[in-house]
Amino acid sequence: MFVEFFYLLRQKGIPVSPTSFLRLQRALCTGIIRSVDDFYTAARAILVKSERYFDTYDQVFAYTFKGVALTEPNDLELTEIARALLDEWLKNPADIARALGLDEEDLQKFTPEELLKYFMDRLKEQTGEHHGGHKWIGTGGTSPVGHSGFHPGGMRIGGVSRNKSAIKVAMERRYKDYSQEGPLTEFQMGEALKRLRRMIPSGPKDLVNVDKTIYETMRNAGEIEIVFDHRLTDRLKVILMIDNGGWSMDPYIDVVQTLFNYARSQFKDLKFYFFHNTIYDNVWLDYQRYFKPETIDDIARRDPETRLILVGDASMAPYELMHPSGAIYTDQKQNGASIDRLKFLAKTFRHAVWLNPQLETNWGYTWTIGAIRQVFPMFELTLDGLEKAVQHLVSRH
Amino acid sequence: MSQENKTAKFQGATKYVLDDELAKIINVTMAIEMPLLLKGEPGTGKTMLAHAIAEALKMPLIILNVKSSMKLLDALYQYDTLTRLNDSRFGDSKREVSNIEEYIRMGKIGQAFVSDVRTVLLIDEIDKADTDFQDDMLDVLDQMQFDIMEIDKTVTAKHRPVIVITSNAKKDLSDPFLGRCNFHHIAFPDQDMMRSILDVHFPNLSADLVEACITTFYALRELRGIEKKPATRELINWIRALKADPDFKVKTLRQGSVPYLGILFKKSADLNAACQQASRLRT
């Protein structure tokens, strides 16, 4: 049953496994699913494993069980027309409020999307051209769609009022907002970074070592001798170098800040350094990159097991990276090209990664990103990227 | 006796407003005996749901709070070597030292398996544990049995427990994990739903106050630059605080001053942002 539905779900990119499909069949056999509504909820719970796919599911469901076309081309065209019209009208909001028969206050409650939807509905209801009417859209008409004004945006999920049929609910596409990836938060970053910790015994001896206790007790002729061990705590050394210079990093400061805040509370032995675009002879301990320089050679003398994480967009003029005197600050003395310094760092610290706040799909457009990628393994500064980076940092190689 | 105690504890669960959709999912999940994975914003009642199920079905509830350092074995059973050592040395307990089984203590999953009645097993915040734990645990829940190595005994579930798993993570759990459970995402309740939730929690609240609170609350959720939006739990606590304050008048909310913002916003950065923007709220 519903094999087509199953394949359509797969085709639309929802990872539905055959096992779960069989499970749905089992559920159908129990007789607990008695209506389309039941089927809608049950199938979703069994087949779809992430709220990100709920929206797609809704569309496929509506299509299968009612034949609503999956974004019909016609619809798309309509949207284009509607948008164009809307733009035209927005230049004259007062007219629109009047034209659409709504108060301006009511209009403000509409999000642009709702506004557009309202507008589209009107367009669809309308058959034939129309001029100067009351409800329909046309030149000089009156009917409510209008200036977007302030719109709160945010999550809008239709609630739980269940007097509608499943198909209608599906058509509402309540989960539209979930289909996009959420922003990174400190908490999520923390979860990803947590895996980096390396546990080493230290601190007070307050953990019972059972094996040793038994052994010592036996040696003691049965007189109990309890042996304590150190508790395991994290002793991983981390060096974080952040590109905080210039406008090219500006859009990413928030996300880097998040990482920065978290890292500070997470690791015992953590050093921050700052640089601009790329690294020459010095990196700085202070945010202004002026007062406390530290040479790369000094840093290289640290424990080679230290994890080195560089954060930057790796985007600059090629000569800044490749030329022996490419530094854009004239007061920076320089031994060799920056790329050689990076190679030196990569050789010193075997566990090193470069996190790039730009999306991976854009990396191909910047030449220096490609060059630096050959020196350091580069990962996106997203949850997935971070996880991969952490995996790389903890692996032995 | 202990059974009674356990069930008696969850009377608060009458305060759970269950929507139809969720009820259907739970019924299906129970019918095909799968674990149910619940996701959703913190404070939307994922944990409360397990309490509600336990209460509605009159089953004891066993809660496994997952911690990041947790090993699967901790959740299954524990071999209490120290007590055994102590007993063997002093011999003043009633336990039989040569019988290791007397020193095996069941963990939360183990308890659910050996229980004489069907139980609700809540595995809270699974995302805290690492993926190995998650996958291994599902193996155990799939087969409904595990081995106790020390005594070479297999524990098989007498009754398949109703398993509810919650996760706060926005990130998806591993594929094998997801493959073995049913899934539901609890959306943030809309205003009507919120009204009925409040109604259950505060039956005597004046309609005036409810309206004012809800309007303010949803407006606050829309503020910009907030990392952790206030959820149902925060709203309930906030109203509790408002009720406890003898000087509070509904009028003040309408005028746009919001007292006790600290109850709604838990992060200092959020609280600052909210304080700055709250004064602009007028209803």
XYZ file of C-alpha atoms in Angstrom, chain A:
397
model
C 0.000 0.000 0.000
C 1.077 3.527 -0.717
C 4.187 2.415 -2.552
C 3.969 5.405 -4.834
C 3.744 7.705 -1.860
C 6.858 6.093 -0.458
C 8.838 6.545 -3.636
C 7.680 10.085 -4.079
C 8.928 10.893 -0.579
C 12.304 9.428 -1.434
C 12.390 11.211 -4.722
C 11.767 14.528 -3.003
C 14.794 13.968 -0.829
C 13.355 12.661 2.412
C 15.524 9.758 3.555
C 12.793 7.197 4.106
C 14.089 3.719 4.766
C 12.321 0.580 3.560
C 12.332 -0.693 7.142
C 10.321 2.236 8.308
C 7.970 1.791 5.394
C 7.362 -1.802 6.420
C 6.824 -0.550 9.916
C 4.115 1.716 8.601
C 2.484 -1.297 7.008
C 2.588 -2.998 10.358
C 0.934 -0.015 11.938
C -1.754 -0.133 9.271
C -2.365 -3.793 10.093
C -2.984 -3.063 13.755
C -6.177 -1.288 12.778
C -5.279 1.756 14.781
C -5.191 3.988 11.724
C -8.757 4.647 10.742
C -8.763 7.823 8.732
C -6.632 9.935 6.453
C -5.931 12.167 9.417
C -4.576 9.243 11.378
C -2.548 8.180 8.416
C -1.074 11.641 8.012
C 0.241 11.779 11.581
C 1.231 8.139 11.827
C 3.088 8.071 8.542
C 4.932 11.222 9.448
C 5.990 9.924 12.844
C 7.177 6.635 11.395
C 8.733 7.730 8.117
C 10.090 11.219 8.667
C 12.861 11.573 11.180
C 13.595 15.245 11.207
C 11.462 18.349 11.391
C 13.485 19.724 8.513
C 11.629 17.342 6.203
C 8.181 18.016 7.632
C 7.520 20.674 5.048
C 8.444 18.428 2.142
C 6.351 15.690 3.672
C 3.370 18.017 3.849
C 3.725 18.839 0.190
C 4.089 15.251 -0.923
C 1.163 14.221 1.211
C -1.075 16.920 -0.141
C -0.019 16.017 -3.655
C -0.593 12.295 -3.265
C -3.894 12.444 -1.504
C -5.450 15.341 -3.196
C -3.499 15.943 -6.314
C -2.285 19.400 -5.444
C 0.547 19.876 -7.872
C 3.988 20.193 -6.348
C 4.701 23.844 -7.018
C 3.084 23.970 -10.381
C 4.927 26.159 -12.878
C 1.782 28.146 -13.220
C 2.026 29.041 -9.561
C 5.554 30.239 -10.005
C 4.599 32.529 -12.803
C 1.746 33.873 -10.761
C 4.114 34.630 -7.941
C 6.334 36.569 -10.287
C 3.429 38.568 -11.576
C 2.173 39.128 -8.074
C 5.525 40.332 -6.856
C 5.881 42.737 -9.705
C 2.420 44.118 -9.097
C 3.030 44.303 -5.406
C 6.205 46.284 -5.863
C 4.333 48.670 -8.074
C 1.650 49.105 -5.498
C 3.933 49.441 -2.556
C 5.033 52.753 -3.925
C 1.627 54.000 -3.014
C 0.644 52.298 0.243
C -2.293 54.508 1.155
C -4.032 53.576 -2.046
C -3.476 49.921 -1.389
C -4.923 49.983 2.070
C -7.996 51.546 0.593
C -7.891 49.316 -2.447
C -7.793 46.145 -0.425
C -10.534 47.174 1.909
C -8.438 46.803 5.032
C -7.286 49.220 7.676
C -3.699 50.165 7.527
C -3.349 48.669 10.971
C -4.612 45.326 9.766
C -2.230 45.468 6.907
C 0.694 45.843 9.240
C -0.040 42.511 10.794
C 0.581 40.791 7.508
C 4.020 39.431 6.817
C 5.086 39.990 3.222
C 4.503 36.323 2.631
C 0.954 36.417 3.930
C 0.378 39.536 1.982
C 1.540 37.830 -1.139
C -0.585 34.808 -0.390
C -3.620 36.966 0.107
C -2.835 38.684 -3.105
C -2.373 35.381 -4.925
C -5.661 34.055 -3.648
C -7.329 37.096 -5.006
C -5.595 36.609 -8.324
C -6.734 33.020 -8.552
C -10.303 33.805 -7.674
C -10.351 36.328 -10.362
C -11.250 35.189 -13.807
C -10.723 37.545 -16.620
C -9.572 41.106 -16.528
C -11.023 43.449 -14.103
C -10.901 47.173 -13.633
C -12.323 49.217 -10.861
C -14.094 46.512 -8.884
C -14.294 45.879 -5.179
C -12.848 42.509 -4.403
C -10.786 41.526 -7.382
C -7.383 42.697 -8.386
C -6.873 44.842 -11.385
C -5.939 48.376 -12.148
C -7.846 50.777 -9.982
C -9.472 47.985 -7.998
C -10.102 47.760 -4.284
C -9.175 44.678 -2.366
C -6.788 44.049 0.520
C -3.092 43.545 -0.082
C -0.615 46.179 0.803
C 2.465 47.651 2.248
C 4.485 45.277 4.299
C 5.377 47.670 7.097
C 6.835 46.158 10.211
C 6.626 42.419 10.252
C 7.715 40.363 13.212
C 8.714 37.322 11.178
C 9.843 34.419 13.303
C 8.390 30.993 13.613
C 4.816 30.704 12.562
C 3.389 27.300 13.153
C -0.283 26.699 12.824
C -1.498 25.346 16.077
C -3.365 22.350 17.172
C -6.869 23.211 16.230
C -7.793 20.013 14.495
C -11.113 20.678 12.889
C -9.588 20.559 9.475
C -8.849 17.584 7.309
C -5.321 16.258 7.153
C -4.953 17.381 3.595
C -5.828 20.908 4.516
C -3.383 20.763 7.357
C -0.745 19.423 5.036
C -1.494 22.143 2.559
C -1.001 24.772 5.192
C 2.657 23.849 5.237
C 3.044 24.610 8.910
C 6.622 23.467 9.030
C 7.922 25.716 6.319
C 10.149 27.584 8.734
C 11.786 24.415 9.953
C 13.096 23.460 6.580
C 16.002 25.849 6.915
C 18.995 25.293 9.113
C 18.900 27.207 12.360
C 21.709 29.544 13.344
C 24.596 28.305 15.413
C 24.252 28.869 19.109
C 26.792 28.674 21.844
C 25.171 25.545 23.171
C 25.405 23.657 19.915
C 28.979 24.716 19.406
C 29.740 23.483 22.859
C 28.292 20.097 22.110
C 30.509 19.796 19.080
C 33.618 21.044 20.827
C 33.101 18.805 23.818
C 34.357 15.860 21.861
C 37.728 17.545 21.686
C 38.485 17.074 25.329
C 41.127 14.604 26.152
C 40.828 13.040 29.524
C 43.946 12.769 31.627
C 44.072 11.863 35.329
C 44.729 14.811 37.626
C 43.340 16.492 40.710
C 42.500 14.810 44.017
C 42.525 11.054 44.339
C 38.875 10.304 44.886
C 38.098 7.497 42.481
C 38.241 3.922 43.676
C 40.405 1.663 41.582
C 38.603 -1.632 42.005
C 41.188 -3.910 40.446
C 44.023 -2.500 42.474
C 41.910 -2.530 45.609
C 41.240 -6.237 45.259
C 44.875 -6.938 44.514
C 46.136 -4.940 47.458
C 43.531 -6.472 49.738
C 44.694 -9.943 48.786
C 48.303 -8.952 49.382
C 47.197 -7.670 52.716
C 45.809 -11.102 53.624
C 42.210 -10.031 53.269
C 42.511 -6.821 55.253
C 40.746 -4.269 53.092
C 43.063 -1.829 51.406
C 41.246 0.618 49.209
C 43.243 2.218 46.429
C 42.231 5.594 45.073
C 43.042 7.115 41.736
C 43.014 10.592 40.301
C 39.837 11.669 38.652
C 40.007 12.097 34.905
C 40.020 15.687 33.770
C 40.670 17.460 30.576
C 44.202 18.602 29.900
C 44.084 19.251 26.240
C 46.093 22.223 25.040
C 44.478 24.387 22.429
C 45.742 27.391 20.517
C 43.097 29.439 18.796
C 44.178 32.007 16.226
C 41.508 34.366 15.016
C 41.521 36.682 12.056
C 39.938 39.811 13.465
C 41.208 42.366 11.015
C 39.572 44.239 8.222
C 36.096 44.392 6.882
C 36.260 41.030 5.173
C 35.759 39.257 8.510
C 33.103 41.673 9.787
C 30.062 39.631 8.794
C 31.406 36.661 10.713
C 32.392 38.317 13.947
C 29.221 37.167 15.685
C 29.720 33.560 14.885
C 33.393 33.631 15.761
C 32.560 35.392 18.993
C 30.295 32.505 19.887
C 33.050 30.023 19.351
C 35.403 32.275 21.277
C 33.117 32.569 24.293
C 32.547 28.914 24.439
C 36.124 27.874 23.971
C 37.138 30.048 26.896
C 34.906 28.163 29.309
C 35.612 24.789 27.850
C 39.332 24.224 27.889
C 41.805 24.529 30.710
C 44.772 25.422 28.609
C 43.690 27.718 25.867
C 45.640 30.512 24.194
C 44.118 33.136 21.952
C 45.997 34.934 19.271
C 44.893 37.401 16.670
C 46.069 38.061 13.171
C 44.923 39.878 10.102
C 44.235 37.928 6.934
C 47.233 35.672 7.263
C 50.213 35.045 9.484
C 53.671 36.506 9.019
C 56.218 36.548 11.805
C 53.974 37.539 14.664
C 50.574 36.914 16.055
C 49.136 39.042 18.850
C 47.708 38.337 22.233
C 45.724 41.569 22.236
C 42.709 42.343 20.152
C 44.223 45.501 18.641
C 47.200 43.508 17.346
C 49.695 46.017 18.678
C 50.803 45.666 22.261
C 51.633 42.023 22.773
C 53.150 40.345 19.775
C 54.445 36.825 19.964
C 56.627 35.331 17.293
C 55.669 32.205 15.448
C 59.029 30.714 16.366
C 58.151 31.030 20.044
C 54.820 29.431 19.539
C 56.386 26.590 17.645
C 58.321 25.643 20.740
C 55.154 24.596 22.512
C 53.995 21.052 22.971
C 53.536 19.672 19.457
C 50.459 17.814 20.684
C 48.708 21.161 21.083
C 45.682 21.519 18.873
C 45.909 24.526 16.611
C 42.687 26.038 15.324
C 42.788 28.956 12.920
C 39.670 30.927 12.211
C 39.533 33.211 9.227
C 37.975 33.723 5.856
C 41.351 33.110 4.186
C 40.442 35.716 1.620
C 43.039 38.286 0.641
C 45.092 39.433 -2.287
C 47.328 36.625 -3.557
C 50.532 38.617 -3.027
C 49.756 38.978 0.673
C 50.079 35.251 0.926
C 52.747 34.435 -1.630
C 55.149 37.357 -1.843
C 58.189 37.400 0.471
C 57.261 40.935 1.527
C 53.557 40.780 1.132
C 52.502 42.121 4.536
C 50.103 45.026 4.142
C 51.473 46.651 7.309
C 54.806 48.212 6.638
C 56.030 47.847 10.204
C 55.900 44.086 10.011
C 59.293 42.623 9.431
C 59.128 39.499 7.474
C 61.183 36.355 6.878
C 59.796 34.820 3.765
C 56.299 34.592 2.391
C 53.314 34.079 4.600
C 52.486 30.773 2.963
C 55.820 29.422 4.195
C 55.024 30.515 7.734
C 51.721 28.685 7.506
C 53.467 25.582 6.242
C 55.888 25.865 9.126
C 52.993 25.993 11.593
C 51.243 23.091 9.944
C 54.407 21.044 10.177
C 54.973 21.893 13.815
C 51.466 21.148 14.970
C 50.220 17.949 13.475
C 46.731 18.551 14.764
C 45.690 21.737 13.071
C 42.605 22.906 11.236
C 41.433 26.082 9.582
C 37.820 27.058 10.156
C 36.323 29.230 7.482
C 33.093 31.102 8.194
C 32.347 31.272 4.487
C 30.244 28.487 3.061
C 32.173 25.785 1.330
C 30.328 26.343 -1.918
C 31.932 29.787 -2.176
C 35.477 28.685 -1.564
C 36.204 28.096 -5.206
C 35.874 31.805 -5.957
C 38.796 32.917 -3.843
C 42.240 31.922 -4.918
C 43.909 32.254 -1.531
C 41.396 29.878 0.034
C 42.568 27.189 -2.343
C 46.206 27.907 -1.516
C 45.661 27.787 2.235
C 43.552 24.660 1.936
C 46.575 22.846 0.678
C 48.397 23.715 3.869
C 45.671 23.276 6.470
C 42.624 21.058 6.289
C 39.811 23.570 5.989
C 36.295 23.242 7.357
C 33.198 25.405 7.305
C 32.369 27.190 10.513
C 29.026 25.451 10.794
C 27.876 22.699 13.066
C 28.711 20.032 10.544
C 32.033 21.584 9.660
C 32.954 21.977 13.277
C 32.199 18.361 13.943
C 34.369 17.267 11.053
C 37.126 19.557 12.261
C 36.934 18.092 15.742
C 37.071 14.611 14.303
C 40.166 15.590 12.432
C 41.744 17.101 15.540
C 41.240 14.048 17.726
C 42.264 11.460 15.180
C 45.787 10.109 15.345
C 47.796 10.688 12.252
